[in-house]
Short mmCIF file of C-alpha atoms and ligand atoms in Angstrom, two decimals:
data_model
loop_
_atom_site.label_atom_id
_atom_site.label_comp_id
_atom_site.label_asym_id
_atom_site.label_seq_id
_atom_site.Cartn_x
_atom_site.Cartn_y
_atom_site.Cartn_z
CA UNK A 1 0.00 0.00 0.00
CA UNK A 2 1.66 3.71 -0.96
CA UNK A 3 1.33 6.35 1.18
CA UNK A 4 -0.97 8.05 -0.43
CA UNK A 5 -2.93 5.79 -0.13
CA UNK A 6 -3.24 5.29 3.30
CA UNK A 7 -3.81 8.76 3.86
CA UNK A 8 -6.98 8.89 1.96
CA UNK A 9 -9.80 7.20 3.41
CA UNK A 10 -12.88 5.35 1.98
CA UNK A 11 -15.39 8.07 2.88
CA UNK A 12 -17.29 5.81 5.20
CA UNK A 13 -14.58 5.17 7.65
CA UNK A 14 -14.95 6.73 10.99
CA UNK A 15 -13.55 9.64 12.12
CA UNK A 16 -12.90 9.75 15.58
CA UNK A 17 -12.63 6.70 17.70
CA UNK A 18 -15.34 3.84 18.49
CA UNK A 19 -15.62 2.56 21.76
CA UNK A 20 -17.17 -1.04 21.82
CA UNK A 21 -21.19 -1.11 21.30
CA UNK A 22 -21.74 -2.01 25.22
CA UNK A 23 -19.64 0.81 26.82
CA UNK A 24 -22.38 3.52 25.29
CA UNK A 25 -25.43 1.43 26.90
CA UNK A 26 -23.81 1.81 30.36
CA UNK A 27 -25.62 4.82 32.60
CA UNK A 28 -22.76 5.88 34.29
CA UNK A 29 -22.90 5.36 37.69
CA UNK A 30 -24.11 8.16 40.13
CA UNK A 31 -22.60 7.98 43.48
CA UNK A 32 -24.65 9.29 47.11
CA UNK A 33 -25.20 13.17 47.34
CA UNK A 34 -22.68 14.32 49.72
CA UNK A 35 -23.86 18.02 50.04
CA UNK A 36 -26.15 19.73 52.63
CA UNK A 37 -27.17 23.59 52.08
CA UNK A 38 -24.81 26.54 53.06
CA UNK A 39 -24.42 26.69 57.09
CA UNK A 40 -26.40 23.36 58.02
CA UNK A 41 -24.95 20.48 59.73
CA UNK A 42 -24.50 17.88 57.53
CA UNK A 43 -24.86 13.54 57.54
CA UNK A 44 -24.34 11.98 54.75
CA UNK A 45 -26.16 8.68 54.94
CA UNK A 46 -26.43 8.10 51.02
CA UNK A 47 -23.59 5.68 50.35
CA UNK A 48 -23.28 3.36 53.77
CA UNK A 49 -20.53 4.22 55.68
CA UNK A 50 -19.58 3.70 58.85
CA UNK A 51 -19.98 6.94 61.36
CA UNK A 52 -17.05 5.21 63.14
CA UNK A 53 -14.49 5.89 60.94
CA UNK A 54 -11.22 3.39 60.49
CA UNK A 55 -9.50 1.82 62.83
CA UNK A 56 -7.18 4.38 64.52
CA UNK A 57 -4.35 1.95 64.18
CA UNK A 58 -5.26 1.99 60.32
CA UNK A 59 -4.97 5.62 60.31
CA UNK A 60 -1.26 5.01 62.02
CA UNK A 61 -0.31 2.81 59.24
CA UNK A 62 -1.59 5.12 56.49
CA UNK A 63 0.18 7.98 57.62
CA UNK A 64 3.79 6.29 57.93
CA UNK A 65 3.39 4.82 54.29
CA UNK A 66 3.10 8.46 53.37
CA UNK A 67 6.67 8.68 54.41
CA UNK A 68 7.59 6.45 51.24
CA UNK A 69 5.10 7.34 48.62
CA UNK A 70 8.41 7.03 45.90
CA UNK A 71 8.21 3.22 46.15
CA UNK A 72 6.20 1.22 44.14
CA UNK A 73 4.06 -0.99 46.33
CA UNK A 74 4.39 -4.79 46.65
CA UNK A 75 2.28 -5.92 43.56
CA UNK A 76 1.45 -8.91 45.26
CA UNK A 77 -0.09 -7.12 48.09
CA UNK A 78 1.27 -9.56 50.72
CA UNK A 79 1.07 -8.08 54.00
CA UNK A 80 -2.74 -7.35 53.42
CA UNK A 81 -3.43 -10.47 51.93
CA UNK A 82 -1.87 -11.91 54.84
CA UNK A 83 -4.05 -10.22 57.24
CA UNK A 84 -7.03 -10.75 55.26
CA UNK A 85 -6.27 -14.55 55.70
CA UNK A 86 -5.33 -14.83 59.23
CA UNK A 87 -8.36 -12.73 60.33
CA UNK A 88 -10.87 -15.33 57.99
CA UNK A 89 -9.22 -18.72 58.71
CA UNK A 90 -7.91 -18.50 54.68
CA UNK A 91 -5.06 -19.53 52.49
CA UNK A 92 -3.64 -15.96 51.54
CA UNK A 93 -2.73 -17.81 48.01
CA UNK A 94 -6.25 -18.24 47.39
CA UNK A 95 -7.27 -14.17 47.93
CA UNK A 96 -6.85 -11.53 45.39
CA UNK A 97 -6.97 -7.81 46.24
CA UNK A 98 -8.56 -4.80 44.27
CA UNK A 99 -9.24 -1.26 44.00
CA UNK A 100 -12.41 -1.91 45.93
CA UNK A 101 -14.42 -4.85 45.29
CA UNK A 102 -15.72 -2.60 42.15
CA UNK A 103 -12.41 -3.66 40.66
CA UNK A 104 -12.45 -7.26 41.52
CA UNK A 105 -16.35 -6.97 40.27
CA UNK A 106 -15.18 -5.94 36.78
CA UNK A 107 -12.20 -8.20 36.14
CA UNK A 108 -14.15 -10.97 36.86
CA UNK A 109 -16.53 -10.18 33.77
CA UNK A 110 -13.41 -9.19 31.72
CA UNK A 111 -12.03 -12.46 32.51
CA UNK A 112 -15.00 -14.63 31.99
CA UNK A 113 -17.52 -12.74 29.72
CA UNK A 114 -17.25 -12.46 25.93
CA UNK A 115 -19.28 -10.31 23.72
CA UNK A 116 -22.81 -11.87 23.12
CA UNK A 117 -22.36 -14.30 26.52
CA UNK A 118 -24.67 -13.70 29.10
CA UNK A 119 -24.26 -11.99 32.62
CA UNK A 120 -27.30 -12.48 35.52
CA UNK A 121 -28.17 -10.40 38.13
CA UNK A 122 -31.77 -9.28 40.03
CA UNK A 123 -34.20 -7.26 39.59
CA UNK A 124 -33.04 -4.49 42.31
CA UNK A 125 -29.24 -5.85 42.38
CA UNK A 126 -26.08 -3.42 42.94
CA UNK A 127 -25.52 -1.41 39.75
CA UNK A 128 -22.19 -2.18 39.65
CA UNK A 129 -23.23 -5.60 37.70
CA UNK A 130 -24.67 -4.38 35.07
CA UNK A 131 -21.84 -2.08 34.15
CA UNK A 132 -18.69 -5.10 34.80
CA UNK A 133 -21.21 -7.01 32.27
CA UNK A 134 -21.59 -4.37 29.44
CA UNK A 135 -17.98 -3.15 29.97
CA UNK A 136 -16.87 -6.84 28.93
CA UNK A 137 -19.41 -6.90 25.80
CA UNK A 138 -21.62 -9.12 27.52
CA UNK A 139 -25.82 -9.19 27.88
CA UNK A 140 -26.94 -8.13 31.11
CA UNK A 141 -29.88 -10.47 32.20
CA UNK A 142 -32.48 -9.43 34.97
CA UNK A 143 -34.13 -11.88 37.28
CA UNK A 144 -37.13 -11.05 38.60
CA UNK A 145 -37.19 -10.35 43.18
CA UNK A 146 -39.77 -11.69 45.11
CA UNK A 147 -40.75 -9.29 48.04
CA UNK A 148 -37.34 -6.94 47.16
CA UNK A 149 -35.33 -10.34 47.95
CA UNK A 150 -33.35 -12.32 45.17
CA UNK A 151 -35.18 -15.68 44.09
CA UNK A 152 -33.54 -18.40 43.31
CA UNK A 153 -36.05 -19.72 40.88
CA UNK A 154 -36.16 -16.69 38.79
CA UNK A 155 -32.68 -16.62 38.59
CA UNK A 156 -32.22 -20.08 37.65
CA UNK A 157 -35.35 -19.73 34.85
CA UNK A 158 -32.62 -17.11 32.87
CA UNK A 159 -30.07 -19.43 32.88
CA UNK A 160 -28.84 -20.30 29.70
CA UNK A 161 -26.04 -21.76 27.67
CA UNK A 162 -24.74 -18.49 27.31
CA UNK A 163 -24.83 -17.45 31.12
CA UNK A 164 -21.18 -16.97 32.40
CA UNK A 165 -21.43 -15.13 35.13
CA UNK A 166 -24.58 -14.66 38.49
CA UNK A 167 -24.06 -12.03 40.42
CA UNK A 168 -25.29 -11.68 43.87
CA UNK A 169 -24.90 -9.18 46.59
CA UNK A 170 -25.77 -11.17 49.85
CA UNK A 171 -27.37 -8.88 51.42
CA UNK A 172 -28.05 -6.83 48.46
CA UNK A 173 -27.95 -3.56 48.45
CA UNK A 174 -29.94 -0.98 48.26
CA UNK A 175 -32.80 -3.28 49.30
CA UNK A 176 -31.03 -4.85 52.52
CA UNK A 177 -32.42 -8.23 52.19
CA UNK A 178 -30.37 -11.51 52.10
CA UNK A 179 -30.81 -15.27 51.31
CA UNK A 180 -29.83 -17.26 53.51
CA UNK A 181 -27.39 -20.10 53.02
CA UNK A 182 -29.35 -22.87 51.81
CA UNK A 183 -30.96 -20.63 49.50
CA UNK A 184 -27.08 -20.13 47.76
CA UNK A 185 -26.25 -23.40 47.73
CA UNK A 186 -29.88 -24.33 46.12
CA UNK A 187 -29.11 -21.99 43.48
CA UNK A 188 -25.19 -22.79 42.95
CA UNK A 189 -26.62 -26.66 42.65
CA UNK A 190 -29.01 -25.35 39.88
CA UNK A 191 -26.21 -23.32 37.64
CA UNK A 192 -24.12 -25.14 35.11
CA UNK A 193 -20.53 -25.84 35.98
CA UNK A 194 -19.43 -23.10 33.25
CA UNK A 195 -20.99 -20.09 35.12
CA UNK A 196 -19.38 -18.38 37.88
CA UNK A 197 -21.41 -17.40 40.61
CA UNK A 198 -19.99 -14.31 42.37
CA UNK A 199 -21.34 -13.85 46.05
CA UNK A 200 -20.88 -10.14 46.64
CA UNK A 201 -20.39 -10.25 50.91
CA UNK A 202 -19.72 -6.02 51.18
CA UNK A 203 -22.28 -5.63 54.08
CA UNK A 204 -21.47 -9.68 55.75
CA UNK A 205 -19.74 -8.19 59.08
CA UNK A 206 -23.36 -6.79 59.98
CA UNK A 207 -25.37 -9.85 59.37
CA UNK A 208 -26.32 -11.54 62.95
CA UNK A 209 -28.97 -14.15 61.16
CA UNK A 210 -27.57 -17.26 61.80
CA UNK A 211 -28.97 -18.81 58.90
CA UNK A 212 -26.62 -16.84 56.81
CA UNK A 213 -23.15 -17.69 55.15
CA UNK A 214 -21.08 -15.27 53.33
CA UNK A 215 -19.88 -17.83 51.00
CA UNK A 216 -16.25 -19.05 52.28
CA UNK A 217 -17.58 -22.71 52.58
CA UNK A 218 -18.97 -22.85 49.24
CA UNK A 219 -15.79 -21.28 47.69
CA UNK A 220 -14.50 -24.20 49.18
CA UNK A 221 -16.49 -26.86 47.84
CA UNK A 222 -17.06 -25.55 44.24
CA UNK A 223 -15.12 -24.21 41.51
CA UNK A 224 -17.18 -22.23 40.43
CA UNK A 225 -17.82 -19.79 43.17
CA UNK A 226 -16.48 -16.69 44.53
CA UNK A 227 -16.89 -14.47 47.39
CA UNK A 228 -15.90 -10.80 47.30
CA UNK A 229 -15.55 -8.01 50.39
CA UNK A 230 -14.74 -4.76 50.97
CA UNK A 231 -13.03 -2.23 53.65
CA UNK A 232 -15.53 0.49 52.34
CA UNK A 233 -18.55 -0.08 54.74
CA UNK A 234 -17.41 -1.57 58.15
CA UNK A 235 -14.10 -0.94 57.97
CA UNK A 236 -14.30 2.55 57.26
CA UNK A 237 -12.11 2.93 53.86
CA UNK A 238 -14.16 3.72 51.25
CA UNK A 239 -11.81 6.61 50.14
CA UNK A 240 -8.83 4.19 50.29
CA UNK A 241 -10.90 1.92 47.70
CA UNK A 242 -9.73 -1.22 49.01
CA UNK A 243 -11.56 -4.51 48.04
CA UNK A 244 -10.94 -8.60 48.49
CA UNK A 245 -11.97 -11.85 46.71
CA UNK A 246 -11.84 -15.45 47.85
CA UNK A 247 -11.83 -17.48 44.99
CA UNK A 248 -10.76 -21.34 43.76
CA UNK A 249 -7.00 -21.37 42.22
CA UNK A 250 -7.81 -21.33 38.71
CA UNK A 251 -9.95 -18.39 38.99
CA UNK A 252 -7.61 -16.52 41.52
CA UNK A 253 -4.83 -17.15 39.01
CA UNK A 254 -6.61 -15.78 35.79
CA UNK A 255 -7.14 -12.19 37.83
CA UNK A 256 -3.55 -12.02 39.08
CA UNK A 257 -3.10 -12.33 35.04
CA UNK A 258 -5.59 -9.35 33.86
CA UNK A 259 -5.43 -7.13 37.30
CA UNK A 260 -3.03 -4.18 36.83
CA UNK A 261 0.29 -4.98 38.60
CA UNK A 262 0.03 -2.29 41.31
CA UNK A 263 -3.69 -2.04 42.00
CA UNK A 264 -3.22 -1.21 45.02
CA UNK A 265 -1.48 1.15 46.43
CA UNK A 266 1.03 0.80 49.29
CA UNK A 267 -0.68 3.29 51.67
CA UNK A 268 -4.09 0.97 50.82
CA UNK A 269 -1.78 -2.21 51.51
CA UNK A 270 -0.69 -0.67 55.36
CA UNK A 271 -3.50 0.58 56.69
CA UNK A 272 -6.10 -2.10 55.45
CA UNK A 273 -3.24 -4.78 56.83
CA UNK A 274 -4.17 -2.64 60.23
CA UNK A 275 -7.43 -2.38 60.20
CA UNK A 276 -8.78 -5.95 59.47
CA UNK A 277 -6.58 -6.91 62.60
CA UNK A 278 -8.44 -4.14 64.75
CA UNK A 279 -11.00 -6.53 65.53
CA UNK A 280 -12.54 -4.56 68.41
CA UNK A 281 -13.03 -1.37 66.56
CA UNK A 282 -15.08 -3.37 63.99
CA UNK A 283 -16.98 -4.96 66.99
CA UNK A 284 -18.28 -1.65 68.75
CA UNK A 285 -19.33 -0.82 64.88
CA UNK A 286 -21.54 -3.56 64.39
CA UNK A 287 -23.08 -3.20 68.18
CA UNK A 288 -24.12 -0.11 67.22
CA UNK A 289 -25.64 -0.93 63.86
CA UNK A 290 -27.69 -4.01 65.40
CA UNK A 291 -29.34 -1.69 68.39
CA UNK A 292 -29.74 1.55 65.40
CA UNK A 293 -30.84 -1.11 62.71
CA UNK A 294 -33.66 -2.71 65.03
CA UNK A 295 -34.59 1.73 66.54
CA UNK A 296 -34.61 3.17 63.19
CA UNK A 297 -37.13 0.11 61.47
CA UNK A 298 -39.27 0.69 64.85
CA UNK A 299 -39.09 4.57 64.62
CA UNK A 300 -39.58 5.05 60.77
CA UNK A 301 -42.54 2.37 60.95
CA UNK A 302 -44.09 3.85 63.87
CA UNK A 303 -44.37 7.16 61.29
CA UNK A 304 -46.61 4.78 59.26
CA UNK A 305 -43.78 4.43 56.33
CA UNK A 306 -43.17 0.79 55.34
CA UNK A 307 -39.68 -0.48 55.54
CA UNK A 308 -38.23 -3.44 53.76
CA UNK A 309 -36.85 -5.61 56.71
CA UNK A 310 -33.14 -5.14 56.65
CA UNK A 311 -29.73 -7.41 58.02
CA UNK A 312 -27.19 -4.77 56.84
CA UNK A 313 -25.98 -1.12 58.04
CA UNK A 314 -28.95 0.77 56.26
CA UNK A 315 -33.06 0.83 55.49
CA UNK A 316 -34.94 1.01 52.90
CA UNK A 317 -37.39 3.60 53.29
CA UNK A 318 -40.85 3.83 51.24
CA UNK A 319 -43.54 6.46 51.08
CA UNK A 320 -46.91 6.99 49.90
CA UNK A 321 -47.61 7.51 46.50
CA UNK A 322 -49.25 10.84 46.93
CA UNK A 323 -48.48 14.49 46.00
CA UNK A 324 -45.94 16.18 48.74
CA UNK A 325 -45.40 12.92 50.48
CA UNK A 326 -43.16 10.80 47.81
CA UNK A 327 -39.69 10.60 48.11
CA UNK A 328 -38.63 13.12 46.38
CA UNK A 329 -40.56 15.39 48.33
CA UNK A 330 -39.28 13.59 51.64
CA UNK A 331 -36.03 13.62 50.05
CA UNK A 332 -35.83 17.59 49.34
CA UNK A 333 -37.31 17.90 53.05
CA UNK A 334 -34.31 16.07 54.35
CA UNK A 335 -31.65 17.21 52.39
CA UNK A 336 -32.83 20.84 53.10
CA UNK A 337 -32.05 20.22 57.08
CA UNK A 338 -28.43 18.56 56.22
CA UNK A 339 -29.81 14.99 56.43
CA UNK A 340 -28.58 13.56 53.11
CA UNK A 341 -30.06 9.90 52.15
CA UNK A 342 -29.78 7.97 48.84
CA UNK A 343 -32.70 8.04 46.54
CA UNK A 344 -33.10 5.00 44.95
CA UNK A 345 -34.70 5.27 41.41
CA UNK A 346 -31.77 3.71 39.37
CA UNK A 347 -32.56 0.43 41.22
CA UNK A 348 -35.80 0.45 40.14
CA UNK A 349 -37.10 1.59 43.39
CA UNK A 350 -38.72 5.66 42.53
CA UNK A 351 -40.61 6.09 45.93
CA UNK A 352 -38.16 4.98 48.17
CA UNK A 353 -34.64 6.46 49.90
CA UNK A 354 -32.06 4.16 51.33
CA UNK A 355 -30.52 5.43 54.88
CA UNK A 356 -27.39 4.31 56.37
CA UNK A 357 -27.24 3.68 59.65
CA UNK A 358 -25.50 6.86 61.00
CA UNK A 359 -24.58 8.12 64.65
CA UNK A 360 -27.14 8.08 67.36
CA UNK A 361 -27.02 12.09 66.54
CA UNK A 362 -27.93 11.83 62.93
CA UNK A 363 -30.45 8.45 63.48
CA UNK A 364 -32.32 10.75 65.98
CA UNK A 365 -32.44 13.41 63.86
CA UNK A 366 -33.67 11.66 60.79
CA UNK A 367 -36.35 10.29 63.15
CA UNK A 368 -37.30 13.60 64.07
CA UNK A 369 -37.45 15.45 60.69
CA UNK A 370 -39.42 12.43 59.21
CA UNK A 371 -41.92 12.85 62.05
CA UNK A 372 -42.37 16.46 60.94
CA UNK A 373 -42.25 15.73 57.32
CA UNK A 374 -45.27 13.15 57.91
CA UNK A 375 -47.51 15.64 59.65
CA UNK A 376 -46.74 18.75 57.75
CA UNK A 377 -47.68 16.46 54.50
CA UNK A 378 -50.43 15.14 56.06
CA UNK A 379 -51.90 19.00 56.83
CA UNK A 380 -50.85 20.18 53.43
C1 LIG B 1 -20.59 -0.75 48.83
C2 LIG B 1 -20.72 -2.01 48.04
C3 LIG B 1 -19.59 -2.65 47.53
C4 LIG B 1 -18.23 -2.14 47.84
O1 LIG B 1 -17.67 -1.42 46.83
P1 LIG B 1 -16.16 -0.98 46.97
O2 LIG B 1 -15.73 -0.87 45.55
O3 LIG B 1 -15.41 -2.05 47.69
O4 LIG B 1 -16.14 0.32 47.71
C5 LIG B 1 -19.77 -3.82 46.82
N1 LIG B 1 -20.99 -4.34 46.64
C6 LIG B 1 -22.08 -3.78 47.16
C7 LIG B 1 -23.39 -4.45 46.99
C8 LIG B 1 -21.98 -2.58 47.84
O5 LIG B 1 -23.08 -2.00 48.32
#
């Protein structure tokens, strides 16, 4: 070919570049409001974290790694892996680290999803699915809930040659709910051996149903299961973005193959290390949630508002379906006195917010301003 050529193209080529047909279908994801009007107090309870904070010892760690930010971390991510294992009763072989579980999320459909295969989630399932799946060319596939809880049946009815990937957040967010353990092995026994069923544990540490499992035993069994967790909610780390997976060999090998080299970053390495061995800071966490989880349900029911029944660190919060007293309206109402919640109409849920479980200040005051919201909607 001459120069010239080259340098002439058929008029129908493109002229800019094309990203691949699914990355255009993904909504980009919008994260939880974290502003309150000029001069008001503000909580943020839109994106579930912990009004605890980290571990002071985590804080420790972070700050000395800032003392050698020149150094590349250790790609293999060792010391936290290490602590991640001894605190879980793991082989640290057998756990991969990521930029949050978001990361480990995506490579997982990069690794096992090609364009026209088949990813599964549910009906109200973390949005974070739906993106890994398009980003990897796949076909995002919706299974119906059954009282805003995943069912196994529905999920197993979209199975289909092409499914390579379920995933589940147990309990899911933004709903709250969770199945509990014979539920997840009744639908692992019911996928083919070819799909990978990804159990997505971020809220586990607040679950005290003792039917539940977060999924280490079943990584165990199968090989086609994986269980992934996070230092974002209890372990108060979200900005760090640190995330874990438990997985079988083969599949723990593939992502140490695709994962970027140093996804994590040494100050991420040091102070997560730190904080999953802080056991007792993560214990006074979840005491708190399981007293504020059990007040708030009471207190927002007792306002007549239906809430979904919840095991993790926030509710799900609907209102009536009538002018001034929606969620939106509830939501402006809130917002307006510094009490930020999450509204909820990307999952499919329009007349709802999601609250995290904040500090017995902010709980009381949500409590409060709902109260008024209720009766100055009710009196127009
Ligand atoms: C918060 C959350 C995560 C954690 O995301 P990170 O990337 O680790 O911060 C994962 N899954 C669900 C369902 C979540 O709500």
């Amino acid at each position: 070919m001459t120069r010239s050529a080259r340098s002439t193209p058929p008029l129908a080529e493109p002229l800019a570049p094309a990203p691949r047909a699914g990355a255009l279908a993904i909504d980009p994801y919008v994260p939880g409001k974290s502003k309150a009007p000029e001069g008001v107090r503000l909580h943020k309870l839109s994106s579930n974290e912990t009004p605890f904070g980290p571990s002071p010892r985590a804080i420790a760690a972070f700050r000395e790694a800032a003392g050698h930010l020149e150094v590349y971390p250790d790609g293999t991510a060792r010391a936290l892996r290490e602590a991640i294992a001894r605190a879980h009763g793991l082989d640290p072989a057998r756990v991969v680290c990521g930029a949050g579980s978001d990361e480990l999320l995506s490579l997982l459909a990069a690794a096992y999803v090609e364009p026209g295969d088949e990813g599964l989630f549910t009906e109200h399932g973390f949005l974070v699915y739906r993106i890994a799946i398009l980003a990897a060319g796949g076909t995002p596939v919706v299974a119906p809930e059954t009282s805003l809880t995943a069912d196994v049946d529905a999920l197993l009815e979209r199975v289909t040659e092409r499914t390579r990937i379920v995933y589940l957040a147990n309990p899911n967010n933004p709903t709250g709910t969770y199945l509990p353990e014979d539920e997840i092995r009744r639908l692992h026994a019911g996928l083919p051996k070819t799909a990978l069923l990804v159990l997505d544990a971020a809220y586990a540490e607040y679950v005290r149903a003792n039917d539940y499992a977060a999924g280490i035993e079943l990584v165990d069994e199968a090989e086609n299961v994986v269980m992934t967790r996070t230092f974002s909610k209890v372990y108060g780390l979200a900005s760090l973005r640190i995330g874990w997976l438990y997985g079988p060999p083969p599949v723990v090998d593939v992502l140490n193959r695709i994962r970027g080299p140093f996804n994590m970053s040494g100050p991420a390495i040091a102070a997560g290390a730190e904080a999953m061995a802080d056991r007792g800071h993560i214990d006074v966490a979840v005491a708190h949630n399981a007293v504020w989880l059990e007040r708030l349900t009471d207190g927002v029911r007792s306002l007549g508002l239906e809430v979904t029944p919840s095991v993790a660190n926030f509710v799900l919060i609907h209102f009536p379906d009538e002018p001034g007293r929606r969620a939106s309206d509830a939501d402006a109402y809130l917002t307006a006195r510094g009490l930020v919640l999450r509204a909820v109409g990307a999952y499919g849920l329009p007349n709802a917010l999601r609250m995290t479980v904040g500090s017995e200040e902010a709980n009381q005051a949500v409590l409060a301003a709902l109260s008024d919201f209720m009766k100055a909607s009710a009196h127009g």
